[in-house]
Tab-separated table of C-alpha atoms in Angstrom:
chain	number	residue	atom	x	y	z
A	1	UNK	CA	104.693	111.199	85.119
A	2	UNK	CA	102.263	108.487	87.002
A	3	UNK	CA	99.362	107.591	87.305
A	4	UNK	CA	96.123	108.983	88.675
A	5	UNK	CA	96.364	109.666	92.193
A	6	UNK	CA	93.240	107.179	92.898
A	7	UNK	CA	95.765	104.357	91.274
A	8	UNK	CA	96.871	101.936	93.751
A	9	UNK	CA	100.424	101.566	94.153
A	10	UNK	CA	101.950	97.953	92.999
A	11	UNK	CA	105.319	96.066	92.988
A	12	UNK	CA	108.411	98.103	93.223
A	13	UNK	CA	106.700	101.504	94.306
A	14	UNK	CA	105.335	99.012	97.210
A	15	UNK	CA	108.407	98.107	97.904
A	16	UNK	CA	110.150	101.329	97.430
A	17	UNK	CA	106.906	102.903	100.463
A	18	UNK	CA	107.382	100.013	102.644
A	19	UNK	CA	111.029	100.387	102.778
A	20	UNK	CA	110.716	104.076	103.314
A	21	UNK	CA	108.030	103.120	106.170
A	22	UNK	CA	110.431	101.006	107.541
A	23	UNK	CA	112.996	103.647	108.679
A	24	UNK	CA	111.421	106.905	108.968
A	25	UNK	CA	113.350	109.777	107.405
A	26	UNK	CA	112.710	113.437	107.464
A	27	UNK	CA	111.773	115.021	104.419
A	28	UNK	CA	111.362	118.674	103.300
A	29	UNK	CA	109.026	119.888	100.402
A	30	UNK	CA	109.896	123.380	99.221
A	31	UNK	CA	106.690	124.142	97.188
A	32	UNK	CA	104.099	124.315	100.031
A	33	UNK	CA	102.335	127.059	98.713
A	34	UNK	CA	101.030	124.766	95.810
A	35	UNK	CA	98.197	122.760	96.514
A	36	UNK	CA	99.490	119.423	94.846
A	37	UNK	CA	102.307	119.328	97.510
A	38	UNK	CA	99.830	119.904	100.312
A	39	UNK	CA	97.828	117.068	99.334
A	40	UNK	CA	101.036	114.891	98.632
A	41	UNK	CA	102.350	116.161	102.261
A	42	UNK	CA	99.339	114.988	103.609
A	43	UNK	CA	99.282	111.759	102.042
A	44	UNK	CA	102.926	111.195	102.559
A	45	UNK	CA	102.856	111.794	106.244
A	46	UNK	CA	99.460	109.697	106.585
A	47	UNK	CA	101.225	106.525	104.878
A	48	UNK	CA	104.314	106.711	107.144
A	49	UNK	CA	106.486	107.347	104.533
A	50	UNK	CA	108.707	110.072	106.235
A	51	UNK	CA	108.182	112.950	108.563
A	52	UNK	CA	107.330	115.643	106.308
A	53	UNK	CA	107.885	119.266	106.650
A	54	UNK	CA	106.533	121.899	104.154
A	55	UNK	CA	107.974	125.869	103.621
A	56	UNK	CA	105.225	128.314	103.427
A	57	UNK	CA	103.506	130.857	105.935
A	58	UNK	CA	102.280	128.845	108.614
A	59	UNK	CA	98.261	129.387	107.852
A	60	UNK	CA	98.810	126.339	105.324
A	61	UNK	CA	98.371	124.440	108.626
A	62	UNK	CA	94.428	124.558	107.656
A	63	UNK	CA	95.213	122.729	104.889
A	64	UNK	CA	98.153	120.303	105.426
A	65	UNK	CA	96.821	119.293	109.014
A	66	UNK	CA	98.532	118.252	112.273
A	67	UNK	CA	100.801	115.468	110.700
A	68	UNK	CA	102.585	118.099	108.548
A	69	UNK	CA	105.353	120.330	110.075
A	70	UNK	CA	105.465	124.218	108.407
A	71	UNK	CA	108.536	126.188	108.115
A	72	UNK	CA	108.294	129.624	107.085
A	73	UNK	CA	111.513	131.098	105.384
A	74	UNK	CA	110.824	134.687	106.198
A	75	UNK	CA	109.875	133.906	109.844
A	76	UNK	CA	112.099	131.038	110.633
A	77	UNK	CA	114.549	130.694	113.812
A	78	UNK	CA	116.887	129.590	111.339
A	79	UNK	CA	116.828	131.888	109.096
A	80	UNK	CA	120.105	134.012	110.624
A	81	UNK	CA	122.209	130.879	111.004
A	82	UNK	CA	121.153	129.569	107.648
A	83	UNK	CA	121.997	132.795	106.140
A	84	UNK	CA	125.339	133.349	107.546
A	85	UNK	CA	126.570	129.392	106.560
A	86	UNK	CA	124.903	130.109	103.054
A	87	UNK	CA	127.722	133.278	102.586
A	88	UNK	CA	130.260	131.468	104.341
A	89	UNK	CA	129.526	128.621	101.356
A	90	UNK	CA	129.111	131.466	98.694
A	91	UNK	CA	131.337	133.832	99.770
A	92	UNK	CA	134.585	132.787	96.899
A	93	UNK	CA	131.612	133.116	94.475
A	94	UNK	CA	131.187	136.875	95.542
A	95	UNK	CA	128.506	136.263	97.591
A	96	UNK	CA	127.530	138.981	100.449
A	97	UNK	CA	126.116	138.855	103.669
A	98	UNK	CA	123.012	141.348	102.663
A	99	UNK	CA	122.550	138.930	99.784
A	100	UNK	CA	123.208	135.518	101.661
A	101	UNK	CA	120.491	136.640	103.736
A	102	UNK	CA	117.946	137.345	101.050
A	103	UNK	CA	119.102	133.759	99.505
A	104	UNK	CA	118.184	131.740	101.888
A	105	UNK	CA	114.520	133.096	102.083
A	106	UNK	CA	113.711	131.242	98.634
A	107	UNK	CA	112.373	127.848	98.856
A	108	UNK	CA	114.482	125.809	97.075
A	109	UNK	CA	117.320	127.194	98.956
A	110	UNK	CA	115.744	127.042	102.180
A	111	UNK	CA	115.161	123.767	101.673
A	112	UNK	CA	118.222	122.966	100.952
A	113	UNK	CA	120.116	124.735	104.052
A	114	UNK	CA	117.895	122.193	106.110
A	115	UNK	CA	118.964	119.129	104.179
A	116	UNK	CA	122.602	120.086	104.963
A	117	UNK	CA	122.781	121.778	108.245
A	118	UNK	CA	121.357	118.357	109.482
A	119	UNK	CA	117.760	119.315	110.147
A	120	UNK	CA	116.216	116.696	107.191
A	121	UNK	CA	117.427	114.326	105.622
A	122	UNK	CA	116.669	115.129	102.253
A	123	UNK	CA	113.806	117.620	100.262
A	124	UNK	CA	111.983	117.622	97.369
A	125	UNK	CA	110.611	120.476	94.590
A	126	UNK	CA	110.363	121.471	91.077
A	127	UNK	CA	106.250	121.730	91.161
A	128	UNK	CA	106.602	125.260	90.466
A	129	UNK	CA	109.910	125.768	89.741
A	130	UNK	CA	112.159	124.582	86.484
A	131	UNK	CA	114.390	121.643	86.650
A	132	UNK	CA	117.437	124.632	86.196
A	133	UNK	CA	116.535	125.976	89.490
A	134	UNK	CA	115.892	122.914	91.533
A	135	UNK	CA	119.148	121.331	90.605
A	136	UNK	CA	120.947	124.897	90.949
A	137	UNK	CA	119.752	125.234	94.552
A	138	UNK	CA	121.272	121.335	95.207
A	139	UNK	CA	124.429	121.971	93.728
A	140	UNK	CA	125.156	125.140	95.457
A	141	UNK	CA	123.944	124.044	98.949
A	142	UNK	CA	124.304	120.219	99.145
A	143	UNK	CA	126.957	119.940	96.671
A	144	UNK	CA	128.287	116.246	94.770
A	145	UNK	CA	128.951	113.759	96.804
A	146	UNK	CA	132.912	113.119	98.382
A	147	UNK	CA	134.661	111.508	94.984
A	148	UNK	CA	131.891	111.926	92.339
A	149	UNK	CA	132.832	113.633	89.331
A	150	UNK	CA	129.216	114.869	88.575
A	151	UNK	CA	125.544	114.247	88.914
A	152	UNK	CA	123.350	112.826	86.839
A	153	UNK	CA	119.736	112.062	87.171
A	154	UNK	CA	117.511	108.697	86.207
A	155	UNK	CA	114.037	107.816	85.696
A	156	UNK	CA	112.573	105.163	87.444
A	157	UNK	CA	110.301	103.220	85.081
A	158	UNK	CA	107.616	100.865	86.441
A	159	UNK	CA	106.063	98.654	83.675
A	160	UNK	CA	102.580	97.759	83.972
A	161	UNK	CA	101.583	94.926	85.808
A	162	UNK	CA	101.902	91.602	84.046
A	163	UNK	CA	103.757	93.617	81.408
A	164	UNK	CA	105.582	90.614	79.405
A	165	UNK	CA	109.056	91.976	79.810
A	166	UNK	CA	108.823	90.621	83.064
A	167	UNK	CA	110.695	93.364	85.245
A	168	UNK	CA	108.798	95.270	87.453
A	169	UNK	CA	111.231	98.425	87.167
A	170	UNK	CA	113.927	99.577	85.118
A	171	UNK	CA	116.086	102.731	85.697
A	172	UNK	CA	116.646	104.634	82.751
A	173	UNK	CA	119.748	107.022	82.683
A	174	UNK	CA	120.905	110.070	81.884
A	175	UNK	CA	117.355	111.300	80.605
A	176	UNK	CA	117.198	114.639	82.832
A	177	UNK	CA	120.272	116.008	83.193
A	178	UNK	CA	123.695	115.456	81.574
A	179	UNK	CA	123.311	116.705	77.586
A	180	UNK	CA	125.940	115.439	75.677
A	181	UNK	CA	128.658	113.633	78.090
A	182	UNK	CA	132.079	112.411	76.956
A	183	UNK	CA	133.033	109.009	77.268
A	184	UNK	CA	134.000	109.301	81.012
A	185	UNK	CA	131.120	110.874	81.739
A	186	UNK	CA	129.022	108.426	80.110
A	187	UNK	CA	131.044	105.414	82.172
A	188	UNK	CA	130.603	107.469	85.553
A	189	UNK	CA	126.834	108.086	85.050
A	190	UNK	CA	126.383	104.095	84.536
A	191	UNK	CA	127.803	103.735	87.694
A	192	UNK	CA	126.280	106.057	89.529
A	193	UNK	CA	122.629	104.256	87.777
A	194	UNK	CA	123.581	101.160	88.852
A	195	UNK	CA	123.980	101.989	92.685
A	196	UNK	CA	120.591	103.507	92.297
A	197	UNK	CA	119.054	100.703	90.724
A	198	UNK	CA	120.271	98.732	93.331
A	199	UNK	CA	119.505	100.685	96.253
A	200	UNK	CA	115.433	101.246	94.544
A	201	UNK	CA	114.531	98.240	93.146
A	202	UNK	CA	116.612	95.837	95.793
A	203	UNK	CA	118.066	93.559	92.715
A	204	UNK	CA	121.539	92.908	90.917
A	205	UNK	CA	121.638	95.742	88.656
A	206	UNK	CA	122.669	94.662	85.109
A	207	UNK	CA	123.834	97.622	83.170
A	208	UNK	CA	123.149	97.949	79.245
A	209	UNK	CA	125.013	100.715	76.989
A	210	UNK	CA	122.461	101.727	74.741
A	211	UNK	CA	123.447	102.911	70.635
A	212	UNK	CA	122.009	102.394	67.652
A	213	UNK	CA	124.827	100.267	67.240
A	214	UNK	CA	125.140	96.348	68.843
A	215	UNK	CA	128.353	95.040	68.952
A	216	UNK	CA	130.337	96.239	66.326
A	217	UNK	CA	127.175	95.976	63.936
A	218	UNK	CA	127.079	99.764	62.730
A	219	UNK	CA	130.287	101.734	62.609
A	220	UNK	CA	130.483	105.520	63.752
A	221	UNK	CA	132.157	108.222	66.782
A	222	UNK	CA	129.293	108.147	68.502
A	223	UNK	CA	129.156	104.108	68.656
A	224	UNK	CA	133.227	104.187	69.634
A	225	UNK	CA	132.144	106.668	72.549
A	226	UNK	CA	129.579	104.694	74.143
A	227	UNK	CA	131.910	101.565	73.668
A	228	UNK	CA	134.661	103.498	74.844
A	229	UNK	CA	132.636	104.464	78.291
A	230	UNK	CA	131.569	101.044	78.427
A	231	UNK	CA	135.561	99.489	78.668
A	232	UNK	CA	136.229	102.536	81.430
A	233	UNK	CA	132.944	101.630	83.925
A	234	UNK	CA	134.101	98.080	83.233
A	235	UNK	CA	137.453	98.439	84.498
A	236	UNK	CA	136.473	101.394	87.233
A	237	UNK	CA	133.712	98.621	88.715
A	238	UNK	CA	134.846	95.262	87.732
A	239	UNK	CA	132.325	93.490	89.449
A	240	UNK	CA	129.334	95.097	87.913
A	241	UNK	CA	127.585	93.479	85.014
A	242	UNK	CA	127.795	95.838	81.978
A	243	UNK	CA	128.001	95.525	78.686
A	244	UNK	CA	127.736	97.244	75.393
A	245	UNK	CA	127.075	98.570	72.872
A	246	UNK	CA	123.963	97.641	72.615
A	247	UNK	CA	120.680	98.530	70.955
A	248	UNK	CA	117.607	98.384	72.795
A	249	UNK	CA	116.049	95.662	71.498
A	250	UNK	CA	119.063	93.403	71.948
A	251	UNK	CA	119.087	95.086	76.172
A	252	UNK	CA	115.172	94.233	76.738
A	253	UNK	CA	114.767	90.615	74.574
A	254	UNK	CA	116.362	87.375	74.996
A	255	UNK	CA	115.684	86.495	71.457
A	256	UNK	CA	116.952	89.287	69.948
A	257	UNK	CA	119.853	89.533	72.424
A	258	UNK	CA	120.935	85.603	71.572
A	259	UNK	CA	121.014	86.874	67.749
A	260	UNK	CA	122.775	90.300	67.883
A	261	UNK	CA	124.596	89.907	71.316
A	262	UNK	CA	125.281	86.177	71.799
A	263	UNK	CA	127.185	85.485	75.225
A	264	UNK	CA	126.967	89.189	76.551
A	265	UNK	CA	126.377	88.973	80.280
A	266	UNK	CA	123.390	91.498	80.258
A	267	UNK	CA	121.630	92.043	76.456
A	268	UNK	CA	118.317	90.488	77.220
A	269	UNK	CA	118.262	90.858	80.875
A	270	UNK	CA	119.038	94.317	81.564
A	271	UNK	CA	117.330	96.494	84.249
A	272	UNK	CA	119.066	99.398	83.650
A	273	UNK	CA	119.870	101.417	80.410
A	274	UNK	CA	122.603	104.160	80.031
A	275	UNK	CA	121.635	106.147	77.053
A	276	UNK	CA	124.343	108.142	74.907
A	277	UNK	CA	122.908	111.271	75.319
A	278	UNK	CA	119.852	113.595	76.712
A	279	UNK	CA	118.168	113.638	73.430
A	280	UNK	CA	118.024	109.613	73.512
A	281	UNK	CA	117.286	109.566	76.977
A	282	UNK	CA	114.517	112.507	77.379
A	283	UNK	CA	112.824	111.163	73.718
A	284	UNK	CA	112.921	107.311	75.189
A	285	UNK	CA	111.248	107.958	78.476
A	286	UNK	CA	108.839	109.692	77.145
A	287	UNK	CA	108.243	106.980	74.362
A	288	UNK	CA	108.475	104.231	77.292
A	289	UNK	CA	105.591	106.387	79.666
A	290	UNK	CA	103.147	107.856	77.105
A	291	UNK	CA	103.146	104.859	74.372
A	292	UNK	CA	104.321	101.860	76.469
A	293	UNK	CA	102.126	102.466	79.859
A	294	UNK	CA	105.008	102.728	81.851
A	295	UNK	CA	104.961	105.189	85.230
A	296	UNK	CA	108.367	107.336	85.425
A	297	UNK	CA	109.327	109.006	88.450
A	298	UNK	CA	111.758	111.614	88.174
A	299	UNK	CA	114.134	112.986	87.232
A	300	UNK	CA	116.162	111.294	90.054
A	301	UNK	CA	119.399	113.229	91.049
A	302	UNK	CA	122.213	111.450	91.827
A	303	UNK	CA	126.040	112.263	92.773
A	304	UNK	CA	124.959	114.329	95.619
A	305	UNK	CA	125.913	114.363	98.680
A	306	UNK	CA	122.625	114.047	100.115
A	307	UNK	CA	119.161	113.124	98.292
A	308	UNK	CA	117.422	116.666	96.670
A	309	UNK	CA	114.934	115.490	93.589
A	310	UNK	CA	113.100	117.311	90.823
A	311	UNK	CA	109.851	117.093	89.913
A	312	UNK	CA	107.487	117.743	86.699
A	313	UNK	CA	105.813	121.336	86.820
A	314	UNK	CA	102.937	119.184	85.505
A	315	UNK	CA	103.051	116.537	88.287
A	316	UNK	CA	100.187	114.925	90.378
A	317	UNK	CA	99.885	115.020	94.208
A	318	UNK	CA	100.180	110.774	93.743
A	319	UNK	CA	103.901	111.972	91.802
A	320	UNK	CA	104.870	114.038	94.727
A	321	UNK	CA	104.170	111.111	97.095
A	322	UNK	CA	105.988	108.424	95.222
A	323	UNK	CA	109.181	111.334	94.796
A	324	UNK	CA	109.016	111.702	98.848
A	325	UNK	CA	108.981	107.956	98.810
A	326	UNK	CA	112.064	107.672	96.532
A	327	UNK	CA	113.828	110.123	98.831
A	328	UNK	CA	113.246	108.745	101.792
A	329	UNK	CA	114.924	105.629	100.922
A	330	UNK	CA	117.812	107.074	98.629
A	331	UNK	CA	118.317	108.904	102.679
A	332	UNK	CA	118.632	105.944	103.920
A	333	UNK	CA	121.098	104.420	101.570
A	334	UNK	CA	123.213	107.472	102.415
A	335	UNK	CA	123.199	107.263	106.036
């Protein structure tokens, strides 16, 4: 995901930390057994980024320090209320008490009982455990957000400086989450990325509808789908600059945009691309971070009612900060 931990941080992660600085919010970590989230606990807390609270025995105090709160699932004072609202949730799912109260002592879980019984404001995990898990835990706890019809995730993707694109960060979406999604799916998920490319990087999010396919050039179902979700976010949001379909090249470059997409609103300026499915999106991050330089942070959930993020089982402590940082100010967007 990013960069060595030693790396200073630059444009929009700046921007993204001092926002989160700005208006402290309380974040849990549900890995604190690992020693990457200790570090990144640490290092959050030490920045100011958030108030940070780890789950694990409380001896990890020797190695998280004073500025790190420790909540211990198995020992917790709020482990019996936890466990009865957790069965109470679960309960039309077949869900016992016994097994309600064996639930809530896992991590991920835990974590996110505290996120919605009010006690933080958001957590963060998926250092140890799959993506499967981590999103399981949010959907079953937190849940979607009031009117969203799913969640999705997105990577945020922050060129290198002095990159010659000229944008600082891009959102790329659905590259985590969402495998194949139908044409409404496809329109709600740019939606949902360009409220999160507005809330992260602070700009006017212009939306591009990526195919291999620009305007009519290429002719195929899977070109009238993404054109097909791009006429339903455009009606659903009317005042949100999308456009499509497009291919990348006409998204990212003026020149090629003025040749294969001449008078669309966003080819050549877009900050955030939609791709048409999970294979497109995983295979194009991936391209974007380990060929092109870029950092990606993510997967990003969104469509919850409250921020819960994933994380790479291979990530750095330095990934773990910039995810709290993320958090922290998707938190305060939802406040």
């Amino acid at each position: 995901m990013a960069a060595a931990a030693s790396a200073p941080d630059t444009g929009p992660l700046a921007a993204i930390a001092a926002r989160a600085a700005a208006d402290i919010k309380h974040i849990v970590l549900s890995e604190g057994i690992d020693p990457r989230v200790q570090q990144a606990a640490r290092a959050a807390a030490d920045q100011g980024l958030a108030r940070i609270t780890i789950l694990g025995p409380a001896t990890l105090a020797d190695q998280v320090g004073d500025s790190v709160a420790i909540e211990d699932p198995d020992t917790s004072d709020h482990h019996p209320d936890f466990a009865a609202a957790f069965h109470e949730l679960r309960a039309h799912k077949g869900m016992t008490a016994e097994r309600a109260a064996e639930t809530v002592r896992q991590p991920l879980v835990f974590a996110a009982m505290m996120v919605r019984q009010g006690l933080a404001d958001g957590t963060v995990g998926g250092a140890i455990h799959t993506t499967s898990d981590t999103v399981r835990a949010a959907l079953q706890v937190i849940g979607k957000r009031n009117g969203a019809p799913l969640v999705s995730s997105f990577f945020l993707m922050v060129l290198p400086d002095g990159h010659p694109m000229g944008r600082g960060g891009m959102i790329f979406s659905d590259c985590g989450l969402v495998i194949e999604p139908t044409a409404e799916e496809l329109a709600t998920i740019a939606q949902q990325a360009a409220a999160s490319g507005r809330a992260l990087l602070d700009t006017v999010p212009k939306v591009a509808m990526l195919s291999f396919s620009s305007k009519g050039s290429a002719r195929h179902p899977a070109v009238d789908k993404v054109a097909q979700a791009t006429r339903i976010a455009q009606a659903a949001a009317p005042d949100l600059a999308i456009d499509g379909e497009l291919q990348f090249d006409a998204a990212l470059i003026p020149s090629v945009a003025s040749s294969k997409a001449k008078g669309s609103p966003v080819a050549g300026q877009a900050n955030v691309m939609v791709f048409p499915n999970l294979d497109a999106g995983n295979i194009g991050y991936k391209i974007a971070q380990r060929i092109g330089g870029a950092t990606a942070i993510g997967p990003v959930l969104q469509g919850l009612a409250q921020p819960a993020n994933d994380l790479s089982r291979g990530c750095s402590a330095n990934d773990i900060v910039q995810m709290v940082a993320v958090t922290a100010v998707q938190a305060q967007n939802n406040a």
